[in-house]
Amino acid sequence: MAPMGIRLSPLGMAVFCLLGLGVLYHLYSGFLAGRFAFFMLSEPAAGGPETPHGSAPGGAVDLRELLAVSVLAAVRGGEEVKRVREGNVLNAKAKGKTREGAEEQLTTGDLLSNRRMFYLLKGAFPAVQINSEERVDTADQETVSWDHSIPEDIKQKIQPKEVPAESVTVWIDPLDATQEYTEDLRQYVTTMVCVAVNGKPVIGVIHKPFSSYTAWAMVDGGSNVKARSSYNEKTPRIIVSRSHAGKVEQVARQTFGNKTVIIPAGGAGYKVLALLDVPEKNQEEADVYIHVTYIKKWDICAGNAVLKALGGHMTTLTGEEISYTGSDGNEGGLIASINMNHKALIEKLPDLEKTSHK
């Protein structure tokens, strides 16, 4: 008897293959769908929300955009300062005392300028740390938007430059020279913004609200202000705080001679502008700026950045660079100059460093 066997017809073979392919298709299509969905979630959809302006993937910020909004913030804050002063609604009160025992004043101009400046910068760059002289009241939050426009002079002089957001600290002085502001000495008053990267000042904005003059500069970028070209290093004109003129005058005259000119003035921003070529009729001119006591970093950061961008220097009285991270105070006094031998100036004024700690 012949052995029996199973023979598949060509039609049966075809059906079997089709069933196998169907099973494979079902399994693999589920895998592909999952991968496609993952891909779509990982990439921004066409026409969907864009990366916030001023920010870049990885938490970076564009310093050119940050400069533009810093200028706008200083101007907007200055508008509040001017409006309050001209309306004579200062509501001045003492907020404490300096280390020297002088009363620090707080006005409505300080508070309204601070609110406008802080929320404009925070709205444009929410990931950036912002330090301000005045406390920000979250219950009094204000929505201040930036239209993302960059002024033409900044576009022409500054190239885009991205840095990590976590490396940036913004320092705001919403009203520099508050004491002079209460005395209606308007020429000394400024609003200032400074941007520091890893503690080093790189962007400075100094705005004079009552004349609408604004100086800005970016280190390794450009500026809209220049240094003056004429200086007398042998008998310099030294600009100092009105309250500290006596402390500086004796040492300065002993060092540089009796012809040395001491210029008492208000506001750190005003004093830095005195070292520059500023087209302001009420702006005094000086060769060196000296401060002999403790001073807050929001007072000096913007001026430090402007001077640094123009090749100048602002250091402690012993020549140390000032870091704009950590605490908000600078203990070692300061000396600022431009187009002068800064090291020689420090060596000529050794006694001032002792004064800065008194």
GROMACS .gro file of C-alpha atoms in nm:
model
  358
    1MET     CA    1   0.000   0.000   0.000
    2ALA     CA    2   0.145   0.331  -0.097
    3PRO     CA    3   0.217   0.591   0.178
    4MET     CA    4  -0.036   0.867   0.219
    5GLY     CA    5   0.075   1.240   0.206
    6ILE     CA    6  -0.074   1.586   0.232
    7ARG     CA    7  -0.057   1.803  -0.071
    8LEU     CA    8  -0.140   2.179  -0.061
    9SER     CA    9  -0.291   2.331  -0.363
   10PRO     CA   10  -0.143   2.658  -0.500
   11LEU     CA   11  -0.457   2.837  -0.382
   12GLY     CA   12  -0.409   2.713  -0.026
   13MET     CA   13  -0.047   2.829  -0.025
   14ALA     CA   14  -0.153   3.175  -0.138
   15VAL     CA   15  -0.418   3.201   0.135
   16PHE     CA   16  -0.167   3.092   0.401
   17CYS     CA   17   0.087   3.354   0.293
   18LEU     CA   18  -0.175   3.627   0.290
   19LEU     CA   19  -0.282   3.538   0.645
   20GLY     CA   20   0.079   3.556   0.764
   21LEU     CA   21   0.135   3.892   0.600
   22GLY     CA   22  -0.184   4.022   0.761
   23VAL     CA   23  -0.064   3.926   1.108
   24LEU     CA   24   0.276   4.091   1.051
   25TYR     CA   25   0.116   4.408   0.914
   26HIS     CA   26  -0.113   4.438   1.215
   27LEU     CA   27   0.174   4.403   1.462
   28TYR     CA   28   0.416   4.635   1.282
   29SER     CA   29   0.163   4.907   1.202
   30GLY     CA   30   0.095   4.949   1.577
   31PHE     CA   31   0.466   4.995   1.636
   32LEU     CA   32   0.498   5.253   1.359
   33ALA     CA   33   0.197   5.445   1.486
   34GLY     CA   34   0.352   5.466   1.830
   35ARG     CA   35   0.683   5.590   1.691
   36PHE     CA   36   0.505   5.847   1.475
   37ALA     CA   37   0.306   5.976   1.771
   38PHE     CA   38   0.625   6.008   1.977
   39PHE     CA   39   0.792   6.199   1.694
   40MET     CA   40   0.498   6.438   1.663
   41LEU     CA   41   0.501   6.508   2.035
   42SER     CA   42   0.874   6.570   2.029
   43GLU     CA   43   0.863   6.828   1.747
   44PRO     CA   44   0.663   7.154   1.737
   45ALA     CA   45   0.359   7.122   1.514
   46ALA     CA   46   0.346   7.335   1.203
   47GLY     CA   47   0.162   7.654   1.283
   48GLY     CA   48   0.174   7.578   1.658
   49PRO     CA   49   0.315   7.795   1.940
   50GLU     CA   50   0.661   7.933   1.871
   51THR     CA   51   0.950   7.950   2.116
   52PRO     CA   52   0.899   8.262   2.333
   53HIS     CA   53   1.070   8.569   2.188
   54GLY     CA   54   1.401   8.636   2.357
   55SER     CA   55   1.441   8.269   2.444
   56ALA     CA   56   1.593   7.987   2.244
   57PRO     CA   57   1.590   7.609   2.273
   58GLY     CA   58   1.789   7.502   2.577
   59GLY     CA   59   1.694   7.809   2.785
   60ALA     CA   60   1.908   8.067   2.605
   61VAL     CA   61   1.844   8.440   2.573
   62ASP     CA   62   1.953   8.680   2.302
   63LEU     CA   63   2.154   8.968   2.449
   64ARG     CA   64   2.059   9.202   2.166
   65GLU     CA   65   1.691   9.154   2.249
   66LEU     CA   66   1.766   9.189   2.618
   67LEU     CA   67   1.944   9.520   2.546
   68ALA     CA   68   1.643   9.645   2.350
   69VAL     CA   69   1.395   9.566   2.627
   70SER     CA   70   1.636   9.708   2.890
   71VAL     CA   71   1.641  10.041   2.709
   72LEU     CA   72   1.263  10.037   2.689
   73ALA     CA   73   1.235   9.949   3.060
   74ALA     CA   74   1.461  10.238   3.162
   75VAL     CA   75   1.257  10.480   2.951
   76ARG     CA   76   0.921  10.350   3.078
   77GLY     CA   77   1.041  10.370   3.437
   78GLY     CA   78   1.167  10.721   3.370
   79GLU     CA   79   0.822  10.825   3.250
   80GLU     CA   80   0.679  10.728   3.591
   81VAL     CA   81   0.959  10.910   3.773
   82LYS     CA   82   0.899  11.228   3.572
   83ARG     CA   83   0.519  11.212   3.605
   84VAL     CA   84   0.532  11.181   3.983
   85ARG     CA   85   0.786  11.461   4.024
   86GLU     CA   86   0.604  11.702   3.795
   87GLY     CA   87   0.275  11.622   3.967
   88ASN     CA   88   0.441  11.680   4.304
   89VAL     CA   89   0.291  11.358   4.443
   90LEU     CA   90   0.613  11.210   4.581
   91ASN     CA   91   0.471  11.090   4.915
   92ALA     CA   92   0.831  11.065   5.037
   93LYS     CA   93   0.903  10.862   5.348
   94ALA     CA   94   1.208  10.715   5.515
   95LYS     CA   95   1.270  10.348   5.438
   96GLY     CA   96   1.576  10.308   5.658
   97LYS     CA   97   1.924  10.442   5.719
   98THR     CA   98   2.252  10.400   5.538
   99ARG     CA   99   2.559  10.269   5.717
  100GLU     CA  100   2.665  10.630   5.766
  101GLY     CA  101   2.337  10.706   5.943
  102ALA     CA  102   2.172  10.907   5.665
  103GLU     CA  103   1.803  10.847   5.604
  104GLU     CA  104   1.714  10.670   5.279
  105GLN     CA  105   1.408  10.808   5.107
  106LEU     CA  106   1.135  10.617   4.927
  107THR     CA  107   0.887  10.790   4.697
  108THR     CA  108   0.594  10.699   4.478
  109GLY     CA  109   0.829  10.756   4.184
  110ASP     CA  110   1.057  10.475   4.308
  111LEU     CA  111   0.768  10.232   4.346
  112LEU     CA  112   0.586  10.303   4.019
  113SER     CA  113   0.909  10.301   3.818
  114ASN     CA  114   1.013   9.975   3.979
  115ARG     CA  115   0.681   9.809   3.902
  116ARG     CA  116   0.687   9.917   3.538
  117MET     CA  117   1.049   9.817   3.481
  118PHE     CA  118   1.037   9.485   3.666
  119TYR     CA  119   0.724   9.350   3.501
  120LEU     CA  120   0.829   9.461   3.153
  121LEU     CA  121   1.160   9.275   3.185
  122LYS     CA  122   1.003   8.975   3.359
  123GLY     CA  123   0.731   8.945   3.097
  124ALA     CA  124   0.985   8.949   2.813
  125PHE     CA  125   1.240   8.721   2.983
  126PRO     CA  126   1.064   8.511   3.248
  127ALA     CA  127   1.360   8.273   3.294
  128VAL     CA  128   1.608   8.548   3.385
  129GLN     CA  129   1.688   8.646   3.744
  130ILE     CA  130   1.604   9.011   3.817
  131ASN     CA  131   1.735   9.202   4.119
  132SER     CA  132   1.582   9.539   4.197
  133GLU     CA  133   1.642   9.807   4.458
  134GLU     CA  134   1.277   9.811   4.559
  135ARG     CA  135   1.069   9.515   4.672
  136VAL     CA  136   0.828   9.377   4.414
  137ASP     CA  137   0.476   9.343   4.553
  138THR     CA  138   0.316   9.041   4.383
  139ALA     CA  139  -0.028   9.168   4.488
  140ASP     CA  140   0.036   9.477   4.278
  141GLN     CA  141   0.141   9.287   3.966
  142GLU     CA  142   0.120   9.471   3.636
  143THR     CA  143   0.108   9.327   3.286
  144VAL     CA  144   0.356   9.519   3.072
  145SER     CA  145   0.415   9.371   2.730
  146TRP     CA  146   0.702   9.411   2.487
  147ASP     CA  147   0.618   9.428   2.116
  148HIS     CA  148   0.950   9.254   2.027
  149SER     CA  149   1.074   9.552   1.825
  150ILE     CA  150   1.444   9.639   1.828
  151PRO     CA  151   1.545  10.005   1.771
  152GLU     CA  152   1.735  10.068   1.450
  153ASP     CA  153   2.049  10.196   1.622
  154ILE     CA  154   2.073   9.871   1.819
  155LYS     CA  155   2.008   9.663   1.506
  156GLN     CA  156   2.287   9.843   1.322
  157LYS     CA  157   2.548   9.818   1.598
  158ILE     CA  158   2.472   9.495   1.783
  159GLN     CA  159   2.471   9.141   1.649
  160PRO     CA  160   2.250   8.870   1.802
  161LYS     CA  161   2.428   8.678   2.075
  162GLU     CA  162   2.277   8.396   2.279
  163VAL     CA  163   2.381   8.302   2.632
  164PRO     CA  164   2.229   8.054   2.880
  165ALA     CA  165   1.942   8.209   3.076
  166GLU     CA  166   2.078   8.074   3.403
  167SER     CA  167   2.401   8.273   3.354
  168VAL     CA  168   2.216   8.607   3.338
  169THR     CA  169   2.138   8.845   3.624
  170VAL     CA  170   1.956   9.174   3.560
  171TRP     CA  171   2.004   9.462   3.804
  172ILE     CA  172   1.741   9.739   3.814
  173ASP     CA  173   1.773  10.081   3.974
  174PRO     CA  174   1.428  10.232   3.922
  175LEU     CA  175   1.528  10.574   4.057
  176ASP     CA  176   1.889  10.662   4.121
  177ALA     CA  177   1.950  10.972   4.336
  178THR     CA  178   1.624  10.957   4.531
  179GLN     CA  179   1.748  11.214   4.785
  180GLU     CA  180   1.817  11.463   4.507
  181TYR     CA  181   1.481  11.373   4.352
  182THR     CA  182   1.304  11.483   4.670
  183GLU     CA  183   1.506  11.807   4.663
  184ASP     CA  184   1.402  11.866   4.300
  185LEU     CA  185   1.762  11.841   4.177
  186ARG     CA  186   1.644  11.674   3.860
  187GLN     CA  187   1.971  11.669   3.667
  188TYR     CA  188   2.111  11.395   3.895
  189VAL     CA  189   1.819  11.154   3.855
  190THR     CA  190   1.852  10.843   3.635
  191THR     CA  191   1.687  10.507   3.582
  192MET     CA  192   1.923  10.219   3.510
  193VAL     CA  193   1.930   9.859   3.390
  194CYS     CA  194   2.233   9.632   3.386
  195VAL     CA  195   2.278   9.281   3.251
  196ALA     CA  196   2.552   9.065   3.399
  197VAL     CA  197   2.659   8.730   3.254
  198ASN     CA  198   2.832   8.498   3.500
  199GLY     CA  199   2.876   8.798   3.729
  200LYS     CA  200   3.042   9.020   3.468
  201PRO     CA  201   2.862   9.337   3.352
  202VAL     CA  202   2.796   9.322   2.977
  203ILE     CA  203   2.499   9.556   2.912
  204GLY     CA  204   2.443   9.895   3.070
  205VAL     CA  205   2.158  10.143   3.022
  206ILE     CA  206   2.149  10.486   3.193
  207HIS     CA  207   1.844  10.704   3.126
  208LYS     CA  208   1.788  11.065   3.236
  209PRO     CA  209   1.409  11.106   3.266
  210PHE     CA  210   1.399  11.485   3.273
  211SER     CA  211   1.596  11.533   2.952
  212SER     CA  212   1.504  11.204   2.778
  213TYR     CA  213   1.872  11.123   2.721
  214THR     CA  214   1.968  10.754   2.721
  215ALA     CA  215   2.316  10.605   2.711
  216TRP     CA  216   2.356  10.234   2.639
  217ALA     CA  217   2.647  10.003   2.568
  218MET     CA  218   2.722   9.633   2.531
  219VAL     CA  219   3.064   9.482   2.597
  220ASP     CA  220   3.216   9.343   2.274
  221GLY     CA  221   2.915   9.483   2.092
  222GLY     CA  222   2.864   9.855   2.051
  223SER     CA  223   2.725  10.169   2.213
  224ASN     CA  224   2.551  10.499   2.145
  225VAL     CA  225   2.789  10.698   2.366
  226LYS     CA  226   3.161  10.778   2.355
  227ALA     CA  227   3.434  10.860   2.601
  228ARG     CA  228   3.564  11.214   2.619
  229SER     CA  229   3.906  11.262   2.465
  230SER     CA  230   4.054  11.531   2.691
  231TYR     CA  231   4.180  11.444   3.039
  232ASN     CA  232   4.431  11.588   3.279
  233GLU     CA  233   4.588  11.300   3.468
  234LYS     CA  234   4.809  11.522   3.681
  235THR     CA  235   4.529  11.729   3.829
  236PRO     CA  236   4.211  11.533   3.760
  237ARG     CA  237   3.859  11.648   3.828
  238ILE     CA  238   3.719  11.397   4.075
  239ILE     CA  239   3.344  11.348   4.105
  240VAL     CA  240   3.217  11.216   4.436
  241SER     CA  241   2.893  11.183   4.631
  242ARG     CA  242   2.765  11.504   4.786
  243SER     CA  243   2.774  11.343   5.130
  244HIS     CA  244   3.129  11.208   5.091
  245ALA     CA  245   3.308  11.508   4.939
  246GLY     CA  246   3.490  11.591   5.261
  247LYS     CA  247   3.628  11.237   5.299
  248VAL     CA  248   3.779  11.242   4.952
  249GLU     CA  249   3.895  11.601   4.920
  250GLN     CA  250   4.179  11.597   5.172
  251VAL     CA  251   4.339  11.277   5.042
  252ALA     CA  252   4.288  11.376   4.676
  253ARG     CA  253   4.450  11.717   4.717
  254GLN     CA  254   4.743  11.566   4.905
  255THR     CA  255   4.790  11.316   4.622
  256PHE     CA  256   4.725  11.524   4.311
  257GLY     CA  257   4.794  11.876   4.433
  258ASN     CA  258   4.590  12.173   4.546
  259LYS     CA  259   4.461  12.235   4.194
  260THR     CA  260   4.261  11.912   4.201
  261VAL     CA  261   3.892  11.983   4.148
  262ILE     CA  262   3.639  11.800   4.366
  263ILE     CA  263   3.290  11.783   4.214
  264PRO     CA  264   3.012  11.686   4.459
  265ALA     CA  265   2.718  11.526   4.278
  266GLY     CA  266   2.421  11.299   4.331
  267GLY     CA  267   2.355  10.958   4.179
  268ALA     CA  268   2.599  10.693   4.060
  269GLY     CA  269   2.452  10.701   3.709
  270TYR     CA  270   2.510  11.075   3.679
  271LYS     CA  271   2.870  11.038   3.799
  272VAL     CA  272   2.951  10.775   3.535
  273LEU     CA  273   2.798  10.994   3.264
  274ALA     CA  274   3.034  11.272   3.380
  275LEU     CA  275   3.324  11.060   3.250
  276LEU     CA  276   3.168  11.036   2.903
  277ASP     CA  277   3.095  11.262   2.608
  278VAL     CA  278   2.734  11.339   2.694
  279PRO     CA  279   2.548  11.615   2.505
  280GLU     CA  280   2.369  11.747   2.812
  281LYS     CA  281   2.387  12.112   2.921
  282ASN     CA  282   2.343  12.024   3.290
  283GLN     CA  283   2.594  11.737   3.282
  284GLU     CA  284   2.919  11.814   3.463
  285GLU     CA  285   3.247  11.668   3.338
  286ALA     CA  286   3.497  11.473   3.546
  287ASP     CA  287   3.804  11.256   3.496
  288VAL     CA  288   3.767  11.014   3.785
  289TYR     CA  289   3.470  10.887   3.986
  290ILE     CA  290   3.543  10.780   4.344
  291HIS     CA  291   3.312  10.637   4.607
  292VAL     CA  292   3.461  10.563   4.947
  293THR     CA  293   3.186  10.371   5.128
  294TYR     CA  294   2.960  10.068   5.086
  295ILE     CA  295   2.739  10.089   4.778
  296LYS     CA  296   2.467   9.870   4.628
  297LYS     CA  297   2.529   9.685   4.302
  298TRP     CA  298   2.216   9.813   4.127
  299ASP     CA  299   2.367  10.164   4.171
  300ILE     CA  300   2.687  10.081   3.985
  301CYS     CA  301   2.635   9.780   3.756
  302ALA     CA  302   2.501   9.976   3.457
  303GLY     CA  303   2.781  10.232   3.475
  304ASN     CA  304   3.037   9.955   3.511
  305ALA     CA  305   2.908   9.787   3.194
  306VAL     CA  306   2.909  10.113   2.994
  307LEU     CA  307   3.264  10.197   3.100
  308LYS     CA  308   3.385   9.844   3.030
  309ALA     CA  309   3.229   9.850   2.682
  310LEU     CA  310   3.417  10.174   2.607
  311GLY     CA  311   3.750  10.048   2.739
  312GLY     CA  312   3.721  10.208   3.083
  313HIS     CA  313   3.742  10.061   3.432
  314MET     CA  314   3.538  10.044   3.749
  315THR     CA  315   3.697   9.852   4.034
  316THR     CA  316   3.711   9.853   4.411
  317LEU     CA  317   3.958  10.099   4.563
  318THR     CA  318   4.215   9.818   4.574
  319GLY     CA  319   4.170   9.738   4.205
  320GLU     CA  320   3.954   9.426   4.234
  321GLU     CA  321   3.684   9.358   3.976
  322ILE     CA  322   3.330   9.379   4.114
  323SER     CA  323   3.121   9.064   4.075
  324TYR     CA  324   2.749   9.107   4.011
  325THR     CA  325   2.633   8.783   4.167
  326GLY     CA  326   2.565   8.689   4.526
  327SER     CA  327   2.502   8.973   4.771
  328ASP     CA  328   2.361   9.304   4.653
  329GLY     CA  329   2.634   9.516   4.813
  330ASN     CA  330   2.989   9.617   4.724
  331GLU     CA  331   3.206   9.659   5.033
  332GLY     CA  332   3.527   9.797   4.888
  333GLY     CA  333   3.425  10.138   4.755
  334LEU     CA  334   3.501  10.210   4.392
  335ILE     CA  335   3.716  10.407   4.155
  336ALA     CA  336   3.615  10.454   3.791
  337SER     CA  337   3.805  10.603   3.499
  338ILE     CA  338   3.836  10.587   3.123
  339ASN     CA  339   4.132  10.655   2.892
  340MET     CA  340   4.353  10.690   3.199
  341ASN     CA  341   4.610  10.471   3.374
  342HIS     CA  342   4.368  10.309   3.615
  343LYS     CA  343   4.633  10.111   3.801
  344ALA     CA  344   4.836  10.426   3.863
  345LEU     CA  345   4.529  10.600   4.003
  346ILE     CA  346   4.476  10.319   4.252
  347GLU     CA  347   4.837  10.333   4.364
  348LYS     CA  348   4.810  10.709   4.421
  349LEU     CA  349   4.511  10.679   4.654
  350PRO     CA  350   4.605  10.411   4.907
  351ASP     CA  351   4.441  10.581   5.206
  352LEU     CA  352   4.096  10.582   5.050
  353GLU     CA  353   4.064  10.205   5.080
  354LYS     CA  354   4.082  10.238   5.460
  355THR     CA  355   3.811  10.502   5.451
  356SER     CA  356   3.576  10.270   5.258
  357HIS     CA  357   3.540  10.037   5.559
  358LYS     CA  358   3.458  10.308   5.813
   0.00000   0.00000   0.00000
